[in-house]
């Protein structure tokens, strides 16, 4: 929220995340220096830009889009075509560092075209149109193989293109630094946009389009400009993805990609600027690492989303923020133990639930349910009752203690305090 | 001195489906006057405001604002031509603070339009005007409080402030004192007089003591038609009005 009460020095102090985050980002590839880790970090950077652009719609303007991948993907395809023409010209043409701008241009172009007829209404109508457009573009991507390269997609080579600074982009660490640079630029621009008359009126139109009209603003135009700019940043992310992966296929424009950015942004927290940053990072991480451990990762993803929607609509950042405010206001005094107890029992419950899901997954999905498999480091047989009993037991005890012992305890401790926090 | 008409409604009709709610309504509001609309519940007062402010389309007839047709223009265009309104039910940017509400209301009239290359907080003129308005609204202490946490009377004041802030010359207020205690209502009436100064004011009001205190002229709206317009004296002595309205409403 914008307040102008703080003096200049404290305002400068508030800028610390803008210094710390890039510093951490620059150090990370030296700590995790495997090729896999660096690729993962690059993907996180791309996902952050994409999620930030998505939140320009959902969080800032109140527009729920089911088709944001359209602009990401089309940006990527157009950038890929340019990269290929640079490759074909023997590495002559636009410097590779500027390729994301081509994606951004394409995103903006399609944002303007599709925006003209999608933003007239917010709410359900808008959501349905984006869903339809997403399906339309995705099926086109499989139909028009000349432009989209069919199911195999399109390839290009980032190191066969000129560099502004003479950098060799064969090593993925150099690519990662390029991603960090663009992510910083995009994040700063998106942040600054929130402070402009357009950004303010986007919030105003989200909260009360009618009132916005009676102070002179046309809600449709506010939504339209926001939409086009958001599509531009999505296209930027797509262009960057071309550099990190050197391949684009229909996945870039499909509903899964649109869904992932919605989930990630929401899980992070749509009411906070860093919400989509946290969400984009987390989702990319889970997608890549959780999928190595369990086949059920999509299910966990969905469960997490449902849990956030139901219990913490302000997202993970929102949970941390409310708890922090509560703690700062002294709301934790004398009940920190109870809060930790709720957290701990909750984690135990989740652990039990995960065991149950893993067992079920193995039991129903495996060719041979009785084949031994490793559950949390213990080899068990899913046709045996014991692991089921233990897993259910842990889940029930954990959640049971949390709901029927921890929660009442916290409520009691909070006593007369009006504000009952959750762990 | 000839007085210009700020608003001119001619033969305005509005039906919702088969029901004709506004039935050939004629009204002239002079520039700079305080014009109060009275009438029984369901007479169509709010509907008339919705038609004037562009929130609803007229079925027939014409509405002119300073001589220009405004019927069937979208609300934001009507606002840009110099008309703003408040609602019978409080209508603010609830999540925004008092200052943010005022700033949003000032942006267009201060010429910032859809700009996305300059910072709102950097616009000194907007900040100064917003503080000045907050002061005149007696909301300086609440400046950084979200609108949703204000008392009802404060919210109504803020809404009047936002209406004025949008730079309108003609201001429509729909029951600004509804649901208020005697003293709160008096405060709001004083606030309205203070805030709207030179502007043309059209107010819907039920409380007759307020009506006679505030009005330069009064129009009586019954069943979708204006049955009388005149000074408070004339209205008080009008037999048709007494029969149709005052007789049943005097407490
Ligand atoms: N959108 C609508 N659709 C159908 N009927 C409507 C609509 N809006 C208003 N009406 C009807 O029009 C009539 C006039 O309503 P309006 O709100 O204008 O009355 P009012 O004079 O403002 O009354 P009050 O003093 O209660 O505010 C009512 O009978 C109402 O039911
Ligand atoms: Mg009414």
Coordinates of C-alpha atoms in Angstrom, one line a residue, chain A residues 28 107 223 226 237 255 388 391:
Chain A
X28 CA 23.4 -19.1 -6.4
X107 CA 3.4 -10.6 -26.9
X223 CA -8.2 -3.3 -18.6
X226 CA -3.1 -3.5 -18.5
X237 CA 9.5 -14.4 -20.7
X255 CA -3.4 -25.1 -21.2
X388 CA -1.6 -48.4 5.5
X391 CA 0.2 -44.1 7.5

